[in-house]
């Protein structure tokens, strides 16, 4: 069974930066598309960024120009580089394939203080 473990979250002031990491227990090359999902407090989890094995990326409008997703298949790791963080970025971040096919990891919490 695939295991995903997210890390790198924390408490940061608005305008700050974080780098999230997602370590997989298997070779992520098997997943054509990997993604980051965001669950804001009291809301449903939503996909916010994805990347293909070929490096094509796509983002929801709210994070375009501020976040960047990357993947290192050799390390079985997916990253989310978060810049110019805003209060609305607060929440728990998860990684998974897109569409999601693995068990969800614990996520990593991001709190942005304004």
Short mmCIF file of C-alpha atoms in Angstrom, two decimals:
data_model
loop_
_atom_site.label_atom_id
_atom_site.label_comp_id
_atom_site.label_asym_id
_atom_site.label_seq_id
_atom_site.Cartn_x
_atom_site.Cartn_y
_atom_site.Cartn_z
CA UNK A 1 0.00 0.00 0.00
CA UNK A 2 1.28 3.44 -0.91
CA UNK A 3 2.09 5.68 2.02
CA UNK A 4 2.34 9.45 1.72
CA UNK A 5 3.83 11.64 4.43
CA UNK A 6 3.64 15.41 4.22
CA UNK A 7 5.90 17.78 6.12
CA UNK A 8 7.13 21.36 6.18
CA UNK A 9 4.10 23.20 7.46
CA UNK A 10 4.08 25.64 10.31
CA UNK A 11 3.10 29.06 11.56
CA UNK A 12 4.20 31.91 9.32
CA UNK A 13 3.38 35.58 8.98
CA UNK A 14 1.55 36.86 5.94
CA UNK A 15 4.02 37.46 3.14
CA UNK A 16 6.28 34.67 4.32
CA UNK A 17 7.34 31.45 2.64
CA UNK A 18 7.27 27.73 3.29
CA UNK A 19 8.33 24.63 1.40
CA UNK A 20 6.15 21.58 1.83
CA UNK A 21 7.43 18.09 1.08
CA UNK A 22 5.59 14.86 0.40
CA UNK A 23 7.52 11.62 0.69
CA UNK A 24 6.06 8.53 -0.91
CA UNK A 25 6.84 4.92 0.02
CA UNK A 26 6.89 3.90 -3.65
CA UNK A 27 8.28 5.22 -6.87
CA UNK A 28 6.02 8.13 -7.77
CA UNK A 29 6.80 7.74 -11.44
CA UNK A 30 3.88 5.32 -11.47
CA UNK A 31 1.62 8.31 -10.94
CA UNK A 32 1.42 10.34 -14.12
CA UNK A 33 -0.04 13.26 -12.16
CA UNK A 34 0.82 14.22 -8.59
CA UNK A 35 -0.99 16.99 -6.79
CA UNK A 36 -1.27 19.06 -3.67
CA UNK A 37 -4.64 19.49 -2.01
CA UNK A 38 -5.70 22.15 0.48
CA UNK A 39 -8.34 21.83 3.16
CA UNK A 40 -9.18 25.15 4.75
CA UNK A 41 -10.82 25.14 8.19
CA UNK A 42 -14.42 24.02 7.90
CA UNK A 43 -14.18 23.42 4.15
CA UNK A 44 -13.75 20.51 1.80
CA UNK A 45 -10.39 19.39 0.54
CA UNK A 46 -9.62 20.79 -2.91
CA UNK A 47 -6.88 20.24 -5.44
CA UNK A 48 -4.76 23.39 -5.79
CA UNK A 49 -1.74 22.34 -7.86
CA UNK A 50 -0.69 19.40 -9.98
CA UNK A 51 2.32 18.28 -11.96
CA UNK A 52 2.75 15.58 -14.59
CA UNK A 53 5.74 13.31 -15.08
CA UNK A 54 6.66 15.54 -17.97
CA UNK A 55 6.77 18.59 -15.75
CA UNK A 56 3.55 20.24 -16.87
CA UNK A 57 2.02 22.18 -13.99
CA UNK A 58 -1.32 23.76 -13.30
CA UNK A 59 -2.67 25.83 -10.42
CA UNK A 60 -5.93 27.22 -9.16
CA UNK A 61 -6.18 30.95 -9.67
CA UNK A 62 -5.82 31.80 -5.99
CA UNK A 63 -2.22 30.56 -5.86
CA UNK A 64 -0.96 31.30 -9.36
CA UNK A 65 2.26 33.26 -9.27
CA UNK A 66 2.80 32.51 -5.57
CA UNK A 67 3.11 28.73 -5.32
CA UNK A 68 5.18 26.29 -7.36
CA UNK A 69 4.86 22.53 -7.43
CA UNK A 70 7.77 20.30 -8.31
CA UNK A 71 8.57 16.60 -8.15
CA UNK A 72 11.73 14.55 -7.81
CA UNK A 73 10.92 11.06 -8.99
CA UNK A 74 14.37 9.81 -7.97
CA UNK A 75 13.61 10.80 -4.38
CA UNK A 76 9.93 9.85 -4.54
CA UNK A 77 9.12 13.33 -3.31
CA UNK A 78 6.77 16.11 -4.35
CA UNK A 79 7.24 19.69 -3.20
CA UNK A 80 5.11 22.78 -2.88
CA UNK A 81 7.01 26.03 -2.70
CA UNK A 82 4.77 28.64 -1.12
CA UNK A 83 5.61 32.34 -1.34
CA UNK A 84 3.79 35.51 -0.35
CA UNK A 85 1.51 33.53 1.90
CA UNK A 86 -1.91 34.91 2.73
CA UNK A 87 -4.34 34.24 5.56
CA UNK A 88 -6.59 32.31 3.18
CA UNK A 89 -3.78 29.81 2.58
CA UNK A 90 -4.27 28.56 6.13
CA UNK A 91 -5.27 24.92 6.38
CA UNK A 92 -3.99 21.40 6.03
CA UNK A 93 -2.11 20.43 2.89
CA UNK A 94 -2.09 16.91 1.50
CA UNK A 95 -0.46 15.32 -1.50
CA UNK A 96 -1.81 12.50 -3.59
CA UNK A 97 -2.09 11.50 -7.19
CA UNK A 98 -4.72 13.19 -9.33
CA UNK A 99 -7.26 11.81 -9.28
CA UNK A 100 -6.43 10.58 -5.79
CA UNK A 101 -5.65 6.87 -5.68
CA UNK A 102 -3.56 6.39 -2.57
CA UNK A 103 -4.56 6.48 1.06
CA UNK A 104 -4.42 10.01 2.38
CA UNK A 105 -1.47 10.91 4.55
CA UNK A 106 -1.69 12.93 7.76
CA UNK A 107 -1.21 16.22 5.93
CA UNK A 108 0.81 19.15 7.15
CA UNK A 109 -0.77 22.20 8.74
CA UNK A 110 -0.07 25.72 7.56
CA UNK A 111 -1.17 28.69 9.62
CA UNK A 112 -0.70 32.15 8.18
CA UNK A 113 -1.08 34.98 10.62
CA UNK A 114 -2.08 38.39 9.33
#
